[in-house]
Coordinates of C-alpha atoms and ligand atoms in Angstrom, one line a residue:
M1481 CA -14.9 21.7 8.6
K1482 CA -11.4 21.8 7.3
I1483 CA -9.4 18.6 6.8
I1484 CA -5.8 18.3 6.0
S1485 CA -4.7 15.1 4.3
V1486 CA -1.0 14.2 4.3
V1487 CA 0.3 12.1 1.5
G1488 CA 3.7 11.5 0.0
A1489 CA 4.3 8.0 -1.2
R1490 CA 2.9 6.1 -4.2
P1491 CA 0.2 3.9 -2.4
Q1492 CA -1.0 7.0 -0.5
F1493 CA -2.0 8.8 -3.7
I1494 CA -4.1 5.8 -4.6
K1495 CA -5.8 5.6 -1.2
A1496 CA -6.3 9.4 -1.1
A1497 CA -7.9 9.5 -4.5
M1498 CA -10.8 7.5 -3.1
V1499 CA -11.1 9.4 0.2
S1500 CA -10.7 12.8 -1.5
S1501 CA -13.5 12.0 -3.9
A1502 CA -15.8 10.9 -0.9
L1503 CA -14.9 14.2 0.9
R1504 CA -16.0 16.2 -2.1
E1505 CA -19.5 14.7 -1.8
H1506 CA -19.9 16.9 1.3
P1507 CA -20.0 20.6 0.6
E1508 CA -19.5 21.4 4.3
L1509 CA -16.0 19.8 4.2
T1510 CA -12.9 21.4 2.7
E1511 CA -9.9 19.3 2.1
V1512 CA -6.4 20.7 1.9
L1513 CA -3.9 18.3 0.5
I1514 CA -0.2 18.2 1.6
H1515 CA 2.2 16.3 -0.5
T1516 CA 5.4 15.8 1.5
G1517 CA 7.5 15.0 -1.6
Q1518 CA 8.7 11.7 -0.2
H1519 CA 8.2 10.3 -3.7
Y1520 CA 9.0 12.7 -6.4
D1521 CA 9.9 10.9 -9.7
R1522 CA 7.2 11.6 -12.2
N1523 CA 6.3 7.9 -12.4
M1524 CA 6.1 7.6 -8.6
S1525 CA 4.0 10.8 -8.0
Q1526 CA 2.6 13.1 -10.7
V1527 CA 1.4 10.2 -12.8
F1528 CA -0.9 9.1 -10.0
L1529 CA -2.2 12.6 -9.3
D1530 CA -3.1 13.0 -13.0
E1531 CA -4.4 9.5 -13.7
L1532 CA -6.6 9.2 -10.5
R1533 CA -7.7 12.9 -10.7
L1534 CA -6.5 13.7 -7.2
P1535 CA -6.7 17.4 -6.6
E1536 CA -3.4 19.2 -7.1
P1537 CA -1.8 19.4 -3.6
A1538 CA -2.1 22.9 -2.0
Y1539 CA 1.3 22.3 -0.6
N1540 CA 4.2 20.3 -2.0
L1541 CA 6.8 20.3 0.7
R1542 CA 9.5 18.8 -1.7
I1543 CA 11.2 17.0 1.2
G1544 CA 12.6 14.2 -1.0
S1545 CA 14.7 11.2 0.2
G1546 CA 16.9 10.9 3.2
D1547 CA 17.7 8.8 6.3
H1548 CA 14.7 8.1 8.4
G1549 CA 15.4 10.7 11.1
S1550 CA 16.2 13.6 8.8
Q1551 CA 13.5 12.8 6.3
T1552 CA 10.8 12.5 9.0
G1553 CA 12.1 15.5 10.9
R1554 CA 12.2 17.8 7.9
M1555 CA 8.6 16.7 7.1
M1556 CA 7.4 17.4 10.6
E1557 CA 8.9 20.9 10.5
A1558 CA 7.3 21.8 7.2
I1559 CA 3.9 20.1 8.1
E1560 CA 3.8 22.0 11.4
D1561 CA 4.1 25.3 9.5
V1562 CA 1.2 24.4 7.3
L1563 CA -0.9 23.2 10.2
V1564 CA -0.3 26.4 12.1
N1565 CA -1.2 28.5 9.1
E1566 CA -4.3 26.5 8.1
G1567 CA -5.7 25.6 11.5
P1568 CA -7.5 22.4 10.4
D1569 CA -10.2 20.5 12.4
W1570 CA -8.7 17.1 11.5
V1571 CA -5.5 15.8 10.0
L1572 CA -5.9 12.6 7.9
V1573 CA -2.9 10.3 7.5
Y1574 CA -2.6 7.1 5.5
G1575 CA -0.8 3.8 6.0
D1576 CA 2.7 3.4 7.4
T1577 CA 5.3 5.6 5.7
N1578 CA 7.5 8.3 7.1
S1579 CA 5.0 10.8 5.7
T1580 CA 2.3 9.1 7.8
L1581 CA 4.4 9.4 11.0
A1582 CA 5.4 13.0 10.3
G1583 CA 1.8 14.1 9.7
A1584 CA 0.5 12.3 12.8
L1585 CA 3.3 13.6 15.1
A1586 CA 3.1 17.2 13.9
A1587 CA -0.6 17.3 14.3
C1588 CA -0.9 15.6 17.7
K1589 CA 1.7 17.9 19.2
L1590 CA -0.4 20.9 18.1
G1591 CA -3.5 19.3 19.6
I1592 CA -5.1 18.7 16.3
P1593 CA -7.2 15.5 16.0
V1594 CA -5.6 12.8 13.9
A1595 CA -7.5 10.2 11.9
H1596 CA -5.4 7.2 10.8
I1597 CA -6.5 5.3 7.7
E1598 CA -5.3 1.7 7.8
A1599 CA -5.0 1.7 11.6
G1600 CA -4.2 -1.5 13.4
V1601 CA -2.3 -3.2 10.6
R1602 CA 0.7 -5.1 12.1
S1603 CA 3.5 -7.3 10.9
F1604 CA 4.8 -7.7 14.5
D1605 CA 8.3 -7.2 13.2
R1606 CA 9.8 -4.0 14.6
R1607 CA 12.8 -4.3 12.4
M1608 CA 10.6 -2.9 9.7
P1609 CA 10.5 0.9 9.6
E1610 CA 6.8 0.7 8.6
E1611 CA 5.9 -1.2 11.8
I1612 CA 7.4 1.6 14.0
N1613 CA 5.4 4.1 11.9
R1614 CA 2.2 2.2 12.3
V1615 CA 2.5 1.6 16.1
V1616 CA 3.4 5.2 16.9
T1617 CA 0.8 6.7 14.5
D1618 CA -1.9 4.5 16.0
H1619 CA -1.0 5.5 19.5
V1620 CA -1.2 9.2 18.8
S1621 CA -4.3 9.1 16.7
D1622 CA -7.8 10.1 17.8
L1623 CA -9.8 8.2 15.2
L1624 CA -8.5 4.7 14.2
L1625 CA -10.0 3.7 10.9
A1626 CA -9.2 0.0 10.7
P1627 CA -9.5 -1.9 7.4
T1628 CA -10.2 -5.4 8.9
A1629 CA -11.4 -7.2 11.9
V1630 CA -7.8 -8.4 12.4
A1631 CA -6.6 -4.8 12.6
V1632 CA -9.3 -4.0 15.2
E1633 CA -8.1 -7.0 17.3
N1634 CA -4.5 -5.9 17.0
L1635 CA -5.4 -2.5 18.4
R1636 CA -7.4 -4.0 21.3
R1637 CA -4.3 -6.1 22.2
E1638 CA -2.3 -2.8 22.4
G1639 CA -5.0 -1.3 24.7
I1640 CA -6.5 1.0 22.1
S1641 CA -10.0 -0.4 22.3
G1642 CA -11.1 2.5 24.5
K1643 CA -10.2 5.0 21.7
S1644 CA -12.3 5.7 18.7
V1645 CA -11.7 2.5 16.7
R1646 CA -13.8 2.0 13.7
I1647 CA -13.8 -0.8 11.1
V1648 CA -14.4 0.8 7.8
G1649 CA -13.0 -1.6 5.2
D1650 CA -10.0 -1.1 2.9
V1651 CA -9.9 1.9 0.5
M1652 CA -7.6 -0.1 -1.8
Y1653 CA -10.6 -2.4 -2.5
D1654 CA -12.7 0.7 -3.2
A1655 CA -10.0 1.8 -5.6
V1656 CA -9.8 -1.5 -7.5
L1657 CA -13.6 -1.5 -7.9
H1658 CA -13.6 2.1 -9.0
F1659 CA -10.6 2.1 -11.4
G1660 CA -10.7 -1.5 -12.4
C1661 CA -12.9 -1.1 -15.5
R1662 CA -10.6 1.6 -16.8
A1663 CA -7.7 -0.8 -16.5
E1664 CA -9.4 -3.2 -19.0
S1665 CA -10.6 -0.5 -21.5
D1666 CA -8.3 2.4 -21.2
N1667 CA -4.7 1.1 -21.7
D1668 CA -2.8 -1.2 -24.0
I1669 CA 0.1 -2.3 -21.7
L1670 CA -0.3 -6.0 -22.5
Q1671 CA -0.2 -5.4 -26.3
R1672 CA 2.7 -3.0 -25.9
L1673 CA 4.7 -5.6 -24.0
G1674 CA 3.5 -8.5 -26.1
L1675 CA 1.9 -10.3 -23.1
E1676 CA -1.0 -12.7 -23.1
R1677 CA -3.4 -13.3 -20.2
G1678 CA -2.1 -16.0 -17.8
K1679 CA 1.2 -16.4 -19.5
Y1680 CA 3.5 -14.3 -17.3
I1681 CA 4.4 -13.7 -13.7
L1682 CA 4.1 -10.2 -12.3
F1683 CA 6.9 -9.4 -9.8
T1684 CA 7.6 -6.4 -7.6
L1685 CA 10.1 -5.9 -4.8
H1686 CA 10.9 -2.8 -2.8
R1687 CA 11.1 -3.5 0.9
A1688 CA 14.3 -2.3 2.5
E1689 CA 14.9 -5.7 4.0
N1690 CA 14.9 -7.3 0.6
T1691 CA 16.7 -4.6 -1.4
D1692 CA 19.3 -3.1 0.9
D1693 CA 21.0 -6.4 1.8
V1694 CA 23.0 -7.2 -1.3
E1695 CA 23.2 -10.9 -0.6
R1696 CA 19.4 -11.2 -0.1
F1697 CA 18.6 -9.1 -3.1
E1698 CA 20.9 -11.2 -5.4
L1699 CA 19.3 -14.4 -4.0
V1700 CA 15.8 -13.1 -4.9
M1701 CA 17.0 -12.0 -8.3
D1702 CA 18.6 -15.3 -9.0
A1703 CA 15.3 -16.9 -8.2
V1704 CA 13.5 -14.5 -10.6
Q1705 CA 16.1 -15.3 -13.3
Q1706 CA 15.5 -19.0 -12.8
I1707 CA 11.7 -18.6 -13.0
S1708 CA 12.1 -16.5 -16.2
K1709 CA 13.6 -19.6 -17.9
S1710 CA 10.2 -21.2 -18.1
V1711 CA 7.7 -18.3 -17.9
T1712 CA 8.0 -14.6 -18.7
V1713 CA 8.5 -12.4 -15.7
V1714 CA 7.3 -8.7 -15.7
F1715 CA 9.1 -6.6 -13.2
P1716 CA 8.2 -2.8 -12.8
V1717 CA 11.2 -1.7 -10.8
H1718 CA 10.8 0.6 -7.8
P1719 CA 13.5 3.4 -7.5
R1720 CA 14.8 1.8 -4.3
T1721 CA 15.3 -1.4 -6.2
R1722 CA 16.8 0.4 -9.1
N1723 CA 19.5 1.7 -6.7
A1724 CA 20.1 -1.9 -5.5
F1725 CA 20.7 -3.0 -9.1
G1726 CA 23.3 -0.4 -9.4
Q1727 CA 25.2 -1.9 -6.5
S1728 CA 25.2 -5.5 -7.7
H1729 CA 26.3 -7.6 -10.6
L1730 CA 22.7 -8.1 -11.7
Q1731 CA 22.9 -5.6 -14.5
Y1732 CA 24.2 -8.6 -16.4
L1733 CA 20.9 -10.5 -16.0
D1734 CA 19.5 -12.4 -18.9
K1735 CA 16.6 -10.2 -19.9
R1736 CA 15.1 -12.2 -22.7
H1737 CA 12.2 -13.3 -20.6
L1738 CA 12.6 -10.9 -17.8
L1739 CA 11.0 -7.5 -18.6
L1740 CA 12.4 -4.8 -16.4
L1741 CA 10.2 -1.8 -16.6
E1742 CA 10.1 1.6 -15.1
P1743 CA 7.3 1.9 -12.4
V1744 CA 4.0 1.8 -14.2
S1745 CA 0.9 3.8 -13.6
Y1746 CA -1.9 2.4 -11.4
I1747 CA -4.2 1.7 -14.2
E1748 CA -1.5 -0.2 -16.0
M1749 CA -0.6 -2.0 -12.9
L1750 CA -4.2 -3.2 -12.4
R1751 CA -4.2 -4.6 -15.9
L1752 CA -0.9 -6.4 -15.3
E1753 CA -2.2 -7.8 -12.0
R1754 CA -5.5 -9.0 -13.3
N1755 CA -4.0 -10.9 -16.2
A1756 CA -1.0 -12.4 -14.5
R1757 CA -0.7 -16.1 -13.8
V1758 CA 0.9 -15.6 -10.4
I1759 CA 2.0 -12.4 -8.6
A1760 CA 5.2 -12.5 -6.6
T1761 CA 5.8 -9.4 -4.4
D1762 CA 6.8 -7.9 -1.1
S1763 CA 4.3 -5.0 -1.5
G1764 CA 1.4 -4.7 0.9
G1765 CA -1.0 -3.2 -1.6
V1766 CA -0.1 -5.6 -4.4
Q1767 CA -0.8 -8.7 -2.1
K1768 CA -4.4 -7.4 -1.7
E1769 CA -4.9 -6.5 -5.3
A1770 CA -3.8 -10.1 -6.3
F1771 CA -6.7 -11.3 -4.1
F1772 CA -9.2 -8.8 -5.5
Y1773 CA -8.4 -10.3 -8.9
Q1774 CA -8.2 -13.8 -7.6
V1775 CA -4.7 -14.3 -8.8
P1776 CA -2.5 -16.5 -6.6
C1777 CA 0.2 -14.5 -4.8
V1778 CA 3.6 -15.4 -3.3
T1779 CA 4.9 -12.9 -0.7
L1780 CA 8.6 -12.7 -0.4
R1781 CA 8.7 -12.0 3.3
E1782 CA 8.9 -13.8 6.6
Q1783 CA 5.4 -12.5 7.5
T1784 CA 2.6 -10.4 6.2
E1785 CA 0.3 -7.9 7.7
W1786 CA -2.6 -9.3 5.6
V1787 CA -2.9 -12.6 7.3
E1788 CA -6.4 -13.2 6.1
L1789 CA -5.0 -13.8 2.6
V1790 CA -2.7 -16.6 3.8
E1791 CA -5.6 -18.1 5.8
M1792 CA -7.9 -18.0 2.8
G1793 CA -5.2 -19.7 0.6
W1794 CA -4.7 -16.9 -1.9
N1795 CA -1.4 -15.9 -0.5
R1796 CA 1.7 -17.9 0.4
L1797 CA 4.7 -16.7 2.2
A1798 CA 8.1 -17.5 0.7
P1799 CA 10.8 -16.0 3.0
P1800 CA 13.7 -15.1 0.7
L1801 CA 16.2 -17.4 2.3
D1802 CA 17.1 -19.7 -0.6
V1803 CA 16.6 -19.7 -4.3
E1804 CA 14.9 -23.1 -4.6
S1805 CA 12.1 -22.3 -2.1
I1806 CA 11.2 -19.1 -4.0
V1807 CA 11.1 -20.9 -7.3
S1808 CA 9.1 -23.8 -6.0
A1809 CA 6.6 -21.5 -4.2
V1810 CA 5.9 -19.7 -7.4
Q1811 CA 5.6 -22.9 -9.5
Q1812 CA 3.3 -24.5 -6.9
S1813 CA 1.1 -21.4 -7.1
F1814 CA 0.2 -22.0 -10.8
G1815 CA -3.5 -22.6 -10.8
R1816 CA -3.8 -22.4 -7.0
T1817 CA -7.1 -20.8 -5.8
G1818 CA -8.4 -20.0 -2.3
D1819 CA -11.5 -19.3 -0.3
T1820 CA -13.9 -17.1 -2.4
A1821 CA -16.7 -16.9 0.2
R1822 CA -15.0 -14.3 2.5
Q1823 CA -14.5 -10.6 1.6
P1824 CA -12.4 -9.3 4.6
Y1825 CA -11.8 -5.9 3.2
G1826 CA -15.3 -4.4 3.4
N1827 CA -17.9 -3.7 0.8
G1828 CA -16.1 -1.2 -1.5
R1829 CA -17.4 1.9 0.4
A1830 CA -14.6 2.3 2.9
A1831 CA -14.0 5.9 1.8
Q1832 CA -17.6 6.8 2.6
Q1833 CA -17.3 5.1 5.9
I1834 CA -14.2 7.1 6.7
V1835 CA -15.9 10.4 5.9
K1836 CA -18.9 9.4 7.9
A1837 CA -16.7 8.6 10.9
I1838 CA -15.0 12.0 10.6
L1839 CA -18.3 13.7 10.5
E1840 CA -19.7 11.9 13.6
P1841 CA -16.7 11.8 16.0
R1842 CA -18.8 11.7 19.1
A1843 CA -20.6 8.5 18.1
L1844 CA -17.4 6.7 17.8
G1845 CA -16.7 5.9 21.5
Q1846 CA -19.7 3.5 21.5
L1847 CA -18.8 2.0 18.1
S1848 CA -15.3 1.2 19.2
Q1849 CA -16.6 -0.9 22.1
Q1850 CA -18.9 -2.7 19.8
A1851 CA -16.1 -3.2 17.2
V1852 CA -13.8 -5.0 19.6
E1853 CA -16.4 -7.2 21.3
P1854 CA -15.2 -10.8 20.7
G1855 CA -17.5 -12.6 18.4
T1856 CA -19.0 -9.5 16.9
D1857 CA -20.1 -10.0 13.4
R1858 CA -17.8 -7.7 11.4
A1859 CA -20.4 -7.1 8.7
S1860 CA -22.7 -5.6 11.2
L1861 CA -20.2 -2.9 12.0
V1862 CA -19.9 -1.7 8.4
A1863 CA -23.0 0.4 7.9
Ligands
UD1_66 C1 8.3 4.0 1.1 C2 7.8 3.6 2.4 C3 7.2 2.1 2.3 C4 6.2 2.1 1.2 C5 6.9 2.6 -0.1 C6 5.8 2.6 -1.2 C7 8.9 4.5 4.4 C8 9.8 4.3 5.5 N1 8.8 3.6 3.5 O1 9.4 3.2 0.8 O2 6.5 1.8 3.5 O3 5.9 0.7 1.0 O4 7.3 3.9 0.1 O5 6.4 2.6 -2.5 O6 8.2 5.5 4.4 N2 13.6 7.3 -4.7 C9 13.7 7.9 -5.9 N3 12.6 8.5 -6.4 C10 11.4 8.7 -5.8 C11 11.3 8.1 -4.5 C12 12.4 7.4 -4.0 O7 14.7 7.8 -6.6 O8 10.5 9.3 -6.3 C13 14.7 6.5 -4.2 C14 15.6 7.3 -3.3 O9 16.9 6.8 -3.6 C15 15.2 6.9 -1.9 C16 14.7 5.4 -2.1 O10 14.2 5.4 -3.4 O11 16.3 7.0 -1.0 C17 13.7 5.0 -1.1 O12 12.6 5.9 -1.0 P1 11.8 6.1 0.4 O13 10.7 7.0 0.1 O14 12.8 6.5 1.5 O15 11.3 4.7 0.7 P2 10.6 3.6 -0.2 O16 11.4 2.4 -0.3 O17 10.0 4.3 -1.4
UDP67 N1 1.8 0.2 -8.2 C1 1.7 0.9 -9.3 N2 2.8 0.9 -10.2 C2 3.9 0.1 -10.0 C3 3.9 -0.7 -8.8 C4 2.8 -0.6 -7.9 O1 0.8 1.7 -9.6 O2 4.8 0.0 -10.8 C5 0.7 0.3 -7.2 C6 0.0 -1.0 -6.8 O3 -0.9 -1.4 -7.8 C7 -0.5 -0.7 -5.5 C8 0.5 0.3 -4.9 O4 1.2 0.8 -6.0 O5 -1.8 -0.1 -5.6 C9 1.4 -0.4 -4.0 O6 2.4 0.5 -3.7 P1 3.9 -0.1 -3.2 O7 4.1 -1.5 -3.6 O8 4.9 0.9 -3.6 O9 3.8 0.1 -1.6 P2 3.1 -0.7 -0.4 O10 1.7 -1.1 -0.8 O11 3.9 -2.0 -0.2 O12 3.2 0.2 0.7

């Protein structure tokens, strides 16, 4: 059986590393990796392929950046050529980026079955480009690989319970379990930056709604500057955010206790996360990683897709509307803990569950009914 996986953005390399490795456990499966080229800086792309030992992509489409329509359209055109040429049995897409959408649309229009990893994740905010990508991808996918019970319920509400919905757990949890020990033994980022465990805030920001509105971006950065007066802030800067800096006066920030870094590798990031006092972010993946390491998190958004984390007390929303509320949300998170009894993201074997689901597509109709039955014990659905 031939499977084409479509990746293109940083978090997708991390997720694909786990699934790709699980696919290689099955000699009857061949994976062909397409890299759309959505992310292309070395530290947003190749670093992850190397560090996580992802197979070198068979196709790098080098699409690069662009407006949503042109970027997605160019990806679709190039992916379609590859699909026609390769004739896969399945196309596997990850998450919610333009690469996800392009892969799903190109495949479904050719009648090739699509499996969506991270199906059913919703913010319920259609102003976010990611939300459009998620909804459309789910509605054209044949196999919906949901990370959580909440995602399964979201799909049911959209009438997708009759499709092949399967709860598999979250591959980002697999990745933290798998690569986490390397993060502690295999890199010296804390020493290099002169950081001590529990003595800094880790901060990331890259959502278009936070970076592309100059007023909002400056408000967030004013808050970060204020926080850095009492505790060091470590800030690996995403390229979208780097562009935002270029358009504001913030290049004149006081950087004595605000460490602006280039994007770091995944292993370095895990080390920074695990040892942080608090993480403040608008990243989806980083919110979950904070929880995996039981580090309190502040999310700089109006809402989050990962509502379990807020319910469990590990995450707190701080919509970036004024400086004071961001600063106080971070300060009030010092020492905060949450529910440790629940593990909503599976058992660390989501990648194996995904491969199993792809290998047994006909069994999934029944599983999907079971998965959405109200009151069903989630754990019983993860084999
Ligand atoms: C994309 C995803 C977002 C995901 C994020 C992960 C979409 C719509 N958004 O956002 O869901 O959370 O990736 O990081 O797909 N740039 C570079 N070098 C690069 C990549 C980007 O300089 O290697 C710059 C370009 O100026 C580009 C901008 O960053 O225009 C934004 O990149 P893009 O891929 O469009 O969106 P992200 O913000 O990265
Ligand atoms: N990440 C990384 N280096 C960084 C910032 C983030 O390796 O400098 C990792 C992070 O640990 C997580 C993933 O990238 O696994 C999250 O990606 P991002 O925040 O870009 O996107 P999102 O998850 O919001 O889609």
